[in-house]
Coordinates of N, CA and C in Angstrom, one line a residue:
M1 N 65.8 3.5 16.3 CA 64.8 3.3 15.2 C 63.7 2.3 15.7
F2 N 64.1 1.2 16.4 CA 63.1 0.3 16.9 C 62.1 0.9 17.8
F3 N 62.7 1.8 18.8 CA 61.8 2.4 19.8 C 60.9 3.4 19.1
K4 N 61.4 4.1 18.0 CA 60.5 5.0 17.3 C 59.4 4.3 16.6
Q5 N 59.6 3.1 16.1 CA 58.6 2.3 15.4 C 57.6 1.9 16.4
V6 N 58.1 1.5 17.6 CA 57.1 1.0 18.7 C 56.3 2.2 19.1
K7 N 56.9 3.4 19.3 CA 56.1 4.5 19.7 C 55.0 4.8 18.6
H8 N 55.4 4.8 17.3 CA 54.4 5.0 16.3 C 53.3 4.0 16.3
W9 N 53.6 2.8 16.7 CA 52.6 1.7 16.7 C 51.6 2.0 17.8
F10 N 52.1 2.4 19.0 CA 51.2 2.7 20.1 C 50.4 4.0 19.8
V11 N 51.0 5.0 19.2 CA 50.2 6.2 18.8 C 49.1 5.8 17.9
A12 N 49.4 5.0 16.8 CA 48.4 4.7 15.8 C 47.3 3.9 16.5
R13 N 47.7 2.9 17.4 CA 46.7 2.1 18.0 C 45.7 2.9 18.9
A14 N 46.3 3.9 19.6 CA 45.5 4.7 20.5 C 44.6 5.6 19.7
N15 N 45.1 6.2 18.6 CA 44.3 7.1 17.8 C 43.2 6.4 17.0
A16 N 43.6 5.1 16.6 CA 42.6 4.3 15.9 C 41.3 4.1 16.8
A17 N 41.6 3.9 18.1 CA 40.5 3.7 19.1 C 39.7 5.1 19.2
R18 N 40.4 6.2 19.4 CA 39.8 7.5 19.6 C 39.0 7.9 18.4
W19 N 39.5 7.5 17.2 CA 38.8 8.0 16.0 C 37.9 7.0 15.4
R20 N 37.5 5.9 16.2 CA 36.6 4.9 15.7 C 35.3 5.5 15.3
P21 N 34.7 6.4 16.0 CA 33.4 7.0 15.5 C 33.5 7.6 14.2
I22 N 34.7 8.3 13.9 CA 34.9 8.9 12.6 C 35.0 7.8 11.5
H23 N 35.8 6.8 11.8 CA 35.9 5.6 10.9 C 34.6 5.0 10.6
D24 N 33.8 4.8 11.6 CA 32.5 4.2 11.4 C 31.5 5.1 10.5
W25 N 31.6 6.4 10.8 CA 30.8 7.3 10.1 C 31.2 7.3 8.6
A26 N 32.5 7.3 8.3 CA 33.0 7.3 7.0 C 32.5 6.1 6.2
E27 N 32.6 4.9 6.9 CA 32.2 3.7 6.2 C 30.7 3.6 6.0
A28 N 29.9 4.2 6.9 CA 28.5 4.3 6.7 C 28.1 5.1 5.5
R29 N 29.0 6.0 5.1 CA 28.8 6.8 3.9 C 29.4 6.2 2.7
N30 N 29.9 5.0 2.8 CA 30.6 4.3 1.7 C 31.9 4.9 1.4
G31 N 32.5 5.5 2.4 CA 33.8 6.0 2.3 C 34.9 5.1 2.8
Q32 N 36.2 5.4 2.5 CA 37.3 4.6 2.9 C 38.1 5.4 3.9
F33 N 38.3 5.0 5.1 CA 39.1 5.6 6.1 C 40.5 5.1 6.2
R34 N 41.5 5.9 6.1 CA 42.9 5.5 6.2 C 43.7 6.3 7.2
M35 N 44.5 5.7 8.0 CA 45.3 6.5 8.9 C 46.6 6.8 8.2
A36 N 47.2 8.0 8.6 CA 48.6 8.3 8.1 C 49.6 7.3 8.7
R37 N 50.6 7.2 8.0 CA 51.6 6.2 8.4 C 52.2 6.4 9.8
D38 N 52.3 7.6 10.2 CA 52.7 7.9 11.6 C 51.6 7.8 12.6
G39 N 50.4 7.5 12.1 CA 49.3 7.4 13.0 C 48.7 8.7 13.6
Q40 N 49.2 9.8 13.1 CA 48.8 11.1 13.6 C 48.0 11.9 12.7
G41 N 47.3 11.3 11.8 CA 46.4 11.9 10.9 C 45.6 10.9 10.1
F42 N 44.6 11.3 9.4 CA 43.8 10.4 8.6 C 43.3 11.0 7.3
L43 N 42.8 10.1 6.5 CA 42.3 10.5 5.2 C 41.0 9.7 5.0
I44 N 40.0 10.4 4.5 CA 38.7 9.7 4.1 C 38.5 10.1 2.6
E45 N 38.2 9.0 1.8 CA 37.9 9.2 0.4 C 36.6 8.6 0.2
Q46 N 35.7 9.3 -0.5 CA 34.4 8.9 -0.8 C 34.1 9.2 -2.3
P47 N 34.6 8.3 -3.2 CA 34.5 8.5 -4.6 C 33.1 8.7 -5.2
K48 N 32.1 8.1 -4.6 CA 30.7 8.1 -5.1 C 29.8 9.1 -4.3
A49 N 30.4 10.0 -3.6 CA 29.7 11.0 -2.8 C 28.9 11.9 -3.7
L50 N 27.8 12.5 -3.2 CA 27.1 13.5 -3.9 C 27.3 14.8 -3.1
P51 N 27.5 15.9 -3.9 CA 27.4 16.1 -5.3 C 28.6 15.7 -6.1
G52 N 29.7 15.3 -5.5 CA 30.9 14.9 -6.2 C 31.9 14.2 -5.3
S53 N 32.9 13.6 -5.9 CA 33.8 12.8 -5.2 C 34.4 13.7 -4.0
L54 N 34.4 13.1 -2.8 CA 34.8 13.8 -1.6 C 36.1 13.3 -1.0
R55 N 36.9 14.2 -0.6 CA 38.2 13.8 0.1 C 38.3 14.7 1.4
I56 N 38.5 14.0 2.5 CA 38.6 14.7 3.8 C 39.9 14.3 4.4
E57 N 40.7 15.3 4.9 CA 41.9 15.0 5.5 C 42.0 15.8 6.8
W58 N 42.6 15.1 7.8 CA 42.9 15.8 9.1 C 44.4 15.5 9.4
G59 N 45.2 16.5 9.7 CA 46.6 16.3 10.0 C 47.3 17.6 10.2
R60 N 48.6 17.6 10.1 CA 49.4 18.8 10.2 C 49.0 19.8 9.2
S61 N 49.0 21.0 9.5 CA 48.6 22.1 8.6 C 49.6 22.2 7.4
Q62 N 49.0 22.4 6.3 CA 49.8 22.6 5.1 C 49.8 24.1 4.7
R63 N 49.3 25.0 5.5 CA 49.3 26.4 5.3 C 50.0 27.1 6.5
A64 N 50.8 28.1 6.2 CA 51.5 28.8 7.2 C 50.5 29.6 8.1
Y65 N 49.4 30.0 7.5 CA 48.5 30.8 8.3 C 47.6 30.0 9.3
I66 N 47.8 28.7 9.3 CA 47.1 27.8 10.2 C 48.1 27.1 11.1
E67 N 48.1 27.3 12.4 CA 49.1 26.7 13.2 C 48.6 25.3 13.7
G68 N 49.5 24.4 13.9 CA 49.1 23.1 14.4 C 48.5 22.2 13.3
H69 N 47.2 21.7 13.6 CA 46.5 20.8 12.7 C 45.3 21.5 12.1
E70 N 44.9 20.9 11.0 CA 43.8 21.4 10.2 C 42.9 20.3 9.7
L71 N 41.7 20.7 9.3 CA 40.8 19.8 8.5 C 40.7 20.4 7.2
R72 N 40.9 19.6 6.1 CA 40.8 20.1 4.8 C 39.9 19.2 4.0
M73 N 39.1 19.7 3.1 CA 38.2 18.9 2.3 C 38.2 19.4 0.8
R74 N 37.9 18.5 0.0 CA 37.8 18.8 -1.5 C 36.7 18.0 -2.1
C75 N 35.8 18.7 -2.8 CA 34.8 18.0 -3.5 C 34.9 18.3 -5.0
E76 N 35.0 17.3 -5.8 CA 35.3 17.4 -7.3 C 33.9 17.6 -8.0
L77 N 33.7 18.7 -8.7 CA 32.5 19.0 -9.3 C 32.6 19.2 -10.8
R78 N 33.7 19.4 -11.4 CA 33.9 19.7 -12.8 C 33.2 21.0 -13.1
L79 N 33.4 22.0 -12.3 CA 32.9 23.3 -12.6 C 33.7 24.0 -13.7
H80 N 33.2 25.1 -14.2 CA 34.0 25.9 -15.1 C 35.4 26.2 -14.5
S81 N 36.4 26.1 -15.3 CA 37.8 26.2 -14.7 C 38.0 27.7 -14.3
D82 N 37.3 28.6 -14.8 CA 37.5 30.0 -14.4 C 36.6 30.5 -13.3
L83 N 35.8 29.6 -12.7 CA 35.0 30.0 -11.6 C 35.8 30.0 -10.3
Q84 N 36.3 31.2 -9.9 CA 37.2 31.4 -8.8 C 36.6 32.3 -7.8
L85 N 36.2 31.7 -6.7 CA 35.5 32.4 -5.6 C 36.1 32.1 -4.3
L86 N 36.1 33.0 -3.3 CA 36.7 32.8 -2.0 C 35.9 33.4 -0.9
I87 N 35.7 32.7 0.1 CA 35.1 33.2 1.4 C 36.1 32.8 2.5
L88 N 36.4 33.7 3.4 CA 37.3 33.4 4.5 C 37.0 34.2 5.7
C89 N 37.4 33.8 6.9 CA 37.1 34.5 8.1 C 37.8 35.9 8.0
R90 N 37.1 36.9 8.5 CA 37.6 38.3 8.3 C 39.0 38.5 9.0
Q91 N 39.2 38.0 10.1 CA 40.5 38.2 10.8 C 41.6 37.6 9.9
L92 N 41.4 36.4 9.4 CA 42.4 35.8 8.5 C 42.6 36.6 7.3
M93 N 41.5 37.2 6.7 CA 41.6 38.0 5.5 C 42.5 39.2 5.7
E94 N 42.3 39.9 6.9 CA 43.1 41.1 7.2 C 44.5 40.7 7.4
K95 N 44.8 39.6 8.1 CA 46.1 39.1 8.3 C 46.8 38.8 7.0
L96 N 46.2 38.1 6.1 CA 46.8 37.7 4.9 C 47.0 38.9 3.9
E97 N 46.0 39.8 4.0 CA 46.2 41.0 3.2 C 47.5 41.8 3.5
A98 N 47.7 41.9 4.8 CA 48.9 42.6 5.3 C 50.2 41.8 4.8
S99 N 50.1 40.5 4.9 CA 51.3 39.7 4.5 C 51.5 39.8 3.0
V100 N 50.5 39.7 2.2 CA 50.6 39.8 0.8 C 51.1 41.1 0.3
F101 N 50.6 42.2 0.9 CA 51.0 43.5 0.6 C 52.5 43.7 0.8
E102 N 52.9 43.2 2.0 CA 54.3 43.3 2.3 C 55.2 42.5 1.4
A103 N 54.7 41.3 1.0 CA 55.5 40.5 0.1 C 55.6 41.1 -1.3
Y104 N 54.4 41.7 -1.8 CA 54.4 42.2 -3.1 C 55.2 43.5 -3.3
T105 N 55.5 44.2 -2.2 CA 56.3 45.4 -2.2 C 57.8 45.0 -2.0
D106 N 58.1 43.8 -1.7 CA 59.4 43.3 -1.5 C 60.1 43.1 -2.8
T107 N 61.4 42.9 -2.8 CA 62.2 42.7 -4.0 C 62.0 41.2 -4.5
L108 N 61.4 40.4 -3.7 CA 61.3 39.0 -4.0 C 59.9 38.7 -4.7
K109 N 59.4 39.6 -5.4 CA 58.1 39.5 -6.0 C 57.9 38.2 -6.8
T110 N 58.9 37.9 -7.6 CA 58.9 36.7 -8.4 C 58.6 35.4 -7.6
R111 N 59.3 35.3 -6.5 CA 59.1 34.2 -5.6 C 57.7 34.2 -5.0
V112 N 57.2 35.4 -4.7 CA 55.8 35.4 -4.1 C 54.8 34.9 -5.2
D113 N 55.0 35.3 -6.4 CA 54.1 34.8 -7.5 C 54.1 33.3 -7.6
T114 N 55.2 32.6 -7.4 CA 55.2 31.2 -7.6 C 54.9 30.4 -6.3
D115 N 55.2 31.0 -5.2 CA 55.1 30.2 -3.9 C 53.8 30.5 -3.1
T116 N 53.2 31.7 -3.3 CA 52.0 32.0 -2.6 C 50.8 31.3 -3.1
P117 N 50.0 30.7 -2.2 CA 48.8 30.0 -2.6 C 47.7 31.0 -3.1
E118 N 46.8 30.5 -3.9 CA 45.8 31.3 -4.5 C 45.0 32.1 -3.5
E119 N 44.6 31.5 -2.3 CA 43.8 32.2 -1.4 C 44.4 33.4 -0.9
M120 N 45.8 33.6 -1.0 CA 46.4 34.8 -0.6 C 46.6 35.7 -1.8
R121 N 47.0 35.2 -3.0 CA 47.1 36.1 -4.1 C 45.8 36.7 -4.6
W122 N 44.7 35.9 -4.5 CA 43.5 36.4 -4.9 C 43.1 37.7 -4.2
L123 N 43.6 37.9 -3.0 CA 43.3 39.1 -2.2 C 43.7 40.4 -2.9
V124 N 44.7 40.3 -3.7 CA 45.2 41.5 -4.5 C 44.8 41.4 -6.0
M125 N 44.2 40.3 -6.4 CA 43.9 40.1 -7.8 C 42.4 40.4 -8.1
F126 N 41.5 40.0 -7.1 CA 40.1 40.0 -7.4 C 39.3 41.0 -6.6
P127 N 38.2 41.5 -7.1 CA 37.4 42.5 -6.3 C 36.7 41.9 -5.1
K128 N 36.6 42.6 -4.0 CA 35.9 42.1 -2.8 C 34.4 42.4 -3.0
F129 N 33.7 41.5 -2.4 CA 32.2 41.7 -2.4 C 31.9 42.2 -1.0
S130 N 31.6 43.5 -0.8 CA 31.4 44.1 0.5 C 29.9 44.3 0.8
Q131 N 29.0 44.1 -0.1 CA 27.6 44.3 0.1 C 26.9 43.1 0.6
I132 N 27.5 42.4 1.5 CA 26.8 41.2 2.1 C 25.6 41.6 2.9
S133 N 24.5 41.0 2.6 CA 23.2 41.4 3.2 C 23.2 41.1 4.7
S134 N 23.7 39.9 5.1 CA 23.7 39.6 6.5 C 24.7 40.3 7.3
K135 N 24.3 41.1 8.3 CA 25.3 41.9 9.1 C 26.3 40.9 9.8
L136 N 25.8 39.8 10.3 CA 26.7 38.9 11.0 C 27.7 38.3 10.1
V137 N 27.3 37.9 8.9 CA 28.2 37.3 7.9 C 29.2 38.4 7.5
R138 N 28.7 39.6 7.3 CA 29.6 40.7 6.9 C 30.7 41.0 7.9
Q139 N 30.3 40.9 9.2 CA 31.2 41.1 10.3 C 32.3 40.0 10.4
R140 N 31.9 38.8 10.1 CA 32.7 37.7 10.4 C 33.5 37.1 9.3
F141 N 33.0 37.4 8.0 CA 33.6 36.8 6.8 C 33.9 37.9 5.8
G142 N 34.9 37.6 4.9 CA 35.2 38.4 3.8 C 34.9 37.5 2.5
A143 N 34.6 38.1 1.4 CA 34.3 37.4 0.2 C 34.8 38.1 -1.0
L144 N 35.3 37.4 -2.0 CA 35.8 38.0 -3.2 C 35.8 36.9 -4.3
G145 N 36.0 37.4 -5.5 CA 36.1 36.4 -6.6 C 36.4 37.1 -7.9
V146 N 36.3 36.3 -9.0 CA 36.6 36.8 -10.3 C 35.8 38.0 -10.7
N147 N 34.6 38.1 -10.2 CA 33.8 39.3 -10.3 C 32.7 39.3 -9.2
K148 N 32.3 40.5 -8.8 CA 31.4 40.7 -7.7 C 30.0 40.0 -7.9
E149 N 29.6 39.9 -9.2 CA 28.3 39.3 -9.4 C 28.3 37.8 -9.1
L150 N 29.3 37.1 -9.5 CA 29.4 35.7 -9.3 C 29.6 35.4 -7.8
T151 N 30.4 36.3 -7.1 CA 30.6 36.1 -5.7 C 29.3 36.3 -4.9
A152 N 28.5 37.3 -5.3 CA 27.2 37.5 -4.7 C 26.3 36.3 -4.9
A153 N 26.3 35.8 -6.1 CA 25.4 34.7 -6.5 C 25.7 33.5 -5.7
W154 N 27.0 33.3 -5.4 CA 27.4 32.1 -4.6 C 27.1 32.3 -3.1
L155 N 27.3 33.5 -2.6 CA 27.2 33.7 -1.2 C 25.8 34.0 -0.7
E156 N 25.1 34.9 -1.4 CA 23.9 35.5 -1.0 C 22.7 34.5 -1.1
G157 N 22.3 33.8 -0.1 CA 21.3 32.8 -0.1 C 21.5 31.9 1.0
E158 N 21.2 30.6 0.7 CA 21.3 29.6 1.8 C 22.7 29.5 2.4
L159 N 23.8 29.7 1.6 CA 25.1 29.6 2.1 C 25.4 30.7 3.2
S160 N 24.9 31.9 2.9 CA 25.0 33.0 3.9 C 24.3 32.6 5.2
T161 N 23.1 32.1 5.1 CA 22.4 31.7 6.3 C 23.2 30.6 7.1
L162 N 23.7 29.6 6.4 CA 24.4 28.6 7.1 C 25.7 29.1 7.7
L163 N 26.4 30.0 7.0 CA 27.6 30.6 7.6 C 27.3 31.4 8.8
A164 N 26.2 32.1 8.8 CA 25.8 32.9 10.0 C 25.6 32.0 11.2
Q165 N 24.9 30.9 10.9 CA 24.7 29.9 12.0 C 26.0 29.3 12.5
A166 N 26.9 28.9 11.6 CA 28.2 28.3 11.9 C 29.1 29.3 12.7
S167 N 28.9 30.6 12.5 CA 29.8 31.6 13.2 C 29.4 31.6 14.7
L168 N 28.3 31.1 15.1 CA 27.9 31.1 16.5 C 28.6 30.1 17.3
D169 N 29.0 29.0 16.7 CA 29.7 27.9 17.5 C 30.7 27.1 16.7
L170 N 30.3 26.7 15.5 CA 31.2 25.8 14.7 C 32.5 26.6 14.3
L171 N 32.3 27.8 13.9 CA 33.5 28.6 13.4 C 33.6 29.9 14.3
P172 N 34.1 29.7 15.5 CA 34.2 30.9 16.4 C 35.1 32.0 15.9
E173 N 34.9 33.2 16.3 CA 35.7 34.3 15.8 C 37.2 34.1 16.0
G174 N 37.9 34.4 14.9 CA 39.3 34.2 14.9 C 39.8 32.8 14.4
Q175 N 38.9 31.9 14.3 CA 39.4 30.6 13.8 C 39.6 30.6 12.3
P176 N 40.8 30.3 11.8 CA 41.1 30.3 10.4 C 40.1 29.4 9.6
F177 N 39.5 30.0 8.6 CA 38.6 29.3 7.8 C 38.6 29.8 6.3
V178 N 38.7 28.8 5.4 CA 38.8 29.2 4.0 C 37.8 28.3 3.2
L179 N 37.0 28.9 2.3 CA 36.1 28.1 1.5 C 36.3 28.7 0.1
M180 N 36.6 27.9 -0.9 CA 36.9 28.4 -2.2 C 36.5 27.5 -3.4
T181 N 36.2 28.1 -4.5 CA 36.0 27.3 -5.7 C 37.2 27.5 -6.7
M182 N 37.7 26.5 -7.2 CA 38.9 26.6 -8.1 C 39.2 25.3 -8.8
R183 N 39.6 25.4 -10.1 CA 39.9 24.3 -10.9 C 38.8 23.2 -10.9
G184 N 37.6 23.7 -10.9 CA 36.4 22.9 -11.0 C 36.0 22.2 -9.7
N185 N 36.7 22.5 -8.6 CA 36.4 21.9 -7.4 C 36.0 22.9 -6.3
V186 N 35.5 22.5 -5.2 CA 35.2 23.3 -4.0 C 36.1 22.8 -2.9
Y187 N 36.8 23.7 -2.2 CA 37.7 23.4 -1.1 C 37.3 24.0 0.2
L188 N 37.5 23.3 1.3 CA 37.3 23.9 2.6 C 38.5 23.6 3.4
R189 N 39.0 24.6 4.2 CA 40.1 24.4 5.1 C 39.9 25.2 6.3
T190 N 40.1 24.5 7.5 CA 40.0 25.3 8.8 C 40.9 24.6 9.8
A191 N 41.2 25.4 10.8 CA 42.0 24.9 11.9 C 41.2 23.9 12.7
M192 N 41.8 22.8 13.2 CA 41.1 21.9 14.0 C 42.2 21.1 14.8
A193 N 42.3 21.5 16.1 CA 43.4 20.9 16.9 C 43.2 19.4 17.1
E194 N 42.0 19.0 17.3 CA 41.7 17.6 17.5 C 40.5 17.2 16.6
P195 N 40.5 16.1 16.0 CA 39.4 15.8 15.1 C 38.1 15.5 15.9
S196 N 37.0 16.0 15.5 CA 35.7 15.8 16.2 C 34.7 15.4 15.1
L197 N 34.0 14.3 15.4 CA 33.0 13.8 14.4 C 31.9 14.8 14.2
S198 N 31.4 15.4 15.3 CA 30.3 16.4 15.1 C 30.7 17.6 14.3
K199 N 31.9 18.0 14.5 CA 32.4 19.2 13.7 C 32.7 18.8 12.3
I200 N 33.2 17.6 12.1 CA 33.4 17.2 10.7 C 32.1 17.1 9.9
Q201 N 31.1 16.5 10.6 CA 29.8 16.4 10.0 C 29.2 17.7 9.7
A202 N 29.3 18.7 10.6 CA 28.8 20.0 10.3 C 29.5 20.7 9.2
L203 N 30.8 20.5 9.1 CA 31.6 21.2 8.1 C 31.4 20.5 6.7
V204 N 31.1 19.2 6.7 CA 30.7 18.6 5.5 C 29.4 19.2 4.9
K205 N 28.5 19.5 5.8 CA 27.2 20.2 5.4 C 27.5 21.6 4.8
V206 N 28.5 22.3 5.4 CA 28.8 23.6 4.8 C 29.4 23.4 3.4
L207 N 30.3 22.4 3.3 CA 30.9 22.1 2.0 C 29.8 21.7 1.0
E208 N 28.9 20.8 1.4 CA 27.9 20.4 0.4 C 27.0 21.5 0.0
L209 N 26.7 22.4 0.9 CA 25.8 23.5 0.5 C 26.6 24.5 -0.4
A210 N 27.9 24.7 -0.1 CA 28.7 25.5 -1.0 C 28.8 24.9 -2.4
C211 N 28.9 23.6 -2.5 CA 28.9 22.9 -3.8 C 27.6 23.1 -4.5
K212 N 26.5 23.0 -3.8 CA 25.2 23.2 -4.4 C 25.1 24.6 -5.0
E213 N 25.5 25.6 -4.2 CA 25.4 27.0 -4.7 C 26.4 27.2 -5.8
A214 N 27.5 26.6 -5.8 CA 28.5 26.8 -6.8 C 28.0 26.2 -8.2
Q215 N 27.3 25.1 -8.1 CA 26.8 24.4 -9.3 C 25.7 25.3 -9.9
A216 N 24.9 26.0 -9.0 CA 23.9 26.9 -9.5 C 24.6 28.1 -10.3
V217 N 25.6 28.6 -9.7 CA 26.4 29.7 -10.3 C 27.0 29.2 -11.6
N218 N 27.6 28.0 -11.6 CA 28.2 27.5 -12.8 C 27.3 27.3 -14.0
A219 N 26.0 27.0 -13.7 CA 25.0 26.8 -14.7 C 24.8 28.1 -15.5
R220 N 25.1 29.2 -15.0 CA 24.9 30.5 -15.6 C 26.1 30.9 -16.6
L221 N 27.2 30.2 -16.5 CA 28.3 30.5 -17.3 C 28.3 29.9 -18.7
S222 N 29.0 30.7 -19.6 CA 29.1 30.1 -20.9 C 30.4 29.2 -21.0
D223 N 30.6 28.6 -22.1 CA 31.8 27.7 -22.3 C 33.1 28.5 -22.5
R224 N 33.0 29.8 -22.7 CA 34.2 30.6 -22.9 C 34.9 31.0 -21.6
G225 N 36.2 31.0 -21.6 CA 36.9 31.4 -20.5 C 36.9 32.9 -20.4
A226 N 36.2 33.5 -19.4 CA 35.9 34.9 -19.4 C 36.8 35.6 -18.3
W227 N 37.5 34.9 -17.5 CA 38.2 35.5 -16.4 C 39.6 35.1 -16.3
P228 N 40.5 35.9 -15.6 CA 41.9 35.5 -15.4 C 42.0 34.3 -14.5
T229 N 43.1 33.5 -14.7 CA 43.3 32.4 -13.9 C 44.7 32.4 -13.3
T230 N 45.0 31.6 -12.3 CA 46.3 31.5 -11.6 C 46.7 30.1 -11.7
T231 N 48.0 29.9 -11.4 CA 48.6 28.6 -11.7 C 49.2 27.8 -10.5
S232 N 49.2 28.4 -9.3 CA 49.9 27.7 -8.2 C 49.0 26.5 -7.7
V233 N 49.5 25.6 -6.9 CA 48.8 24.5 -6.4 C 48.0 24.8 -5.2
A234 N 46.7 24.6 -5.2 CA 45.9 24.9 -4.0 C 45.8 23.8 -3.0
W235 N 45.9 22.6 -3.6 CA 45.7 21.4 -2.7 C 47.0 20.6 -2.7
Q236 N 47.8 20.9 -1.7 CA 49.1 20.3 -1.6 C 49.1 19.1 -0.6
S237 N 49.0 17.9 -1.2 CA 48.9 16.7 -0.4 C 49.5 15.5 -1.1
S238 N 50.3 14.7 -0.5 CA 50.8 13.5 -1.1 C 49.8 12.6 -1.5
R239 N 50.0 11.7 -2.4 CA 49.1 10.7 -2.8 C 48.9 9.7 -1.6
P240 N 47.7 9.2 -1.5 CA 47.4 8.3 -0.3 C 48.4 7.1 -0.3
E241 N 48.7 6.5 -1.4 CA 49.5 5.3 -1.4 C 50.9 5.6 -1.0
E242 N 51.3 6.9 -1.0 CA 52.7 7.3 -0.7 C 52.9 7.6 0.8
D243 N 51.8 8.1 1.4 CA 52.0 8.5 2.8 C 50.9 8.0 3.7
Q244 N 50.1 7.1 3.2 CA 49.0 6.6 4.0 C 49.0 5.1 4.1
A245 N 48.5 4.6 5.2 CA 48.4 3.1 5.3 C 47.0 2.8 5.8
P246 N 46.4 1.7 5.3 CA 45.0 1.4 5.8 C 45.0 1.3 7.3
A247 N 43.8 1.7 7.8 CA 43.6 1.6 9.3 C 43.5 0.2 9.7

């Protein structure tokens, strides 16, 4: 036990030095940087961020479709609760579609309904938007949502342009990537073996633009709930005070 604690201390100390640029960047944005208790991950919280409270985590993947480590982000916007839209890399979409189809034809359908995250179940629930104007975006990403009109309004514009640019280097072909609006928030999740400040900064820009476009779509909606909703948890993460310690 003693040697394990010593090992964790050395790992945390080494990672704190490696991640210092990320720590400094977070603080410059009035964010709070915290390392995971085992020193092998971190959390950044920025309550007063614009357009909404921002949470950034890097650590072990919480999704089976991402191996190793991932970067995940959440921006709280208080959007209409039924605004459910999804963009994901095409290879991941095809992989998840095959998995979901197999699961839904299995006798364990009830378990699939309760255990499968939204980004997988939406593949069989919502219509796909296939008329993406950018050929590059159409080749590299899939999009779907509660209806095609809302999906198009979210994607077709500045967000499409930024995704096309990101596909050239930031999001190489085959890298798992998910961008979605749900429960009033916008979420981003992608594989990231090692945390990189430049990549985190670039992905924050993607998230911020996705938030801006989602707010524009949200402004068109009425107060009535017009679309079906799902109930599983999309953001599975322990509370910071339970599994995080200040850096």
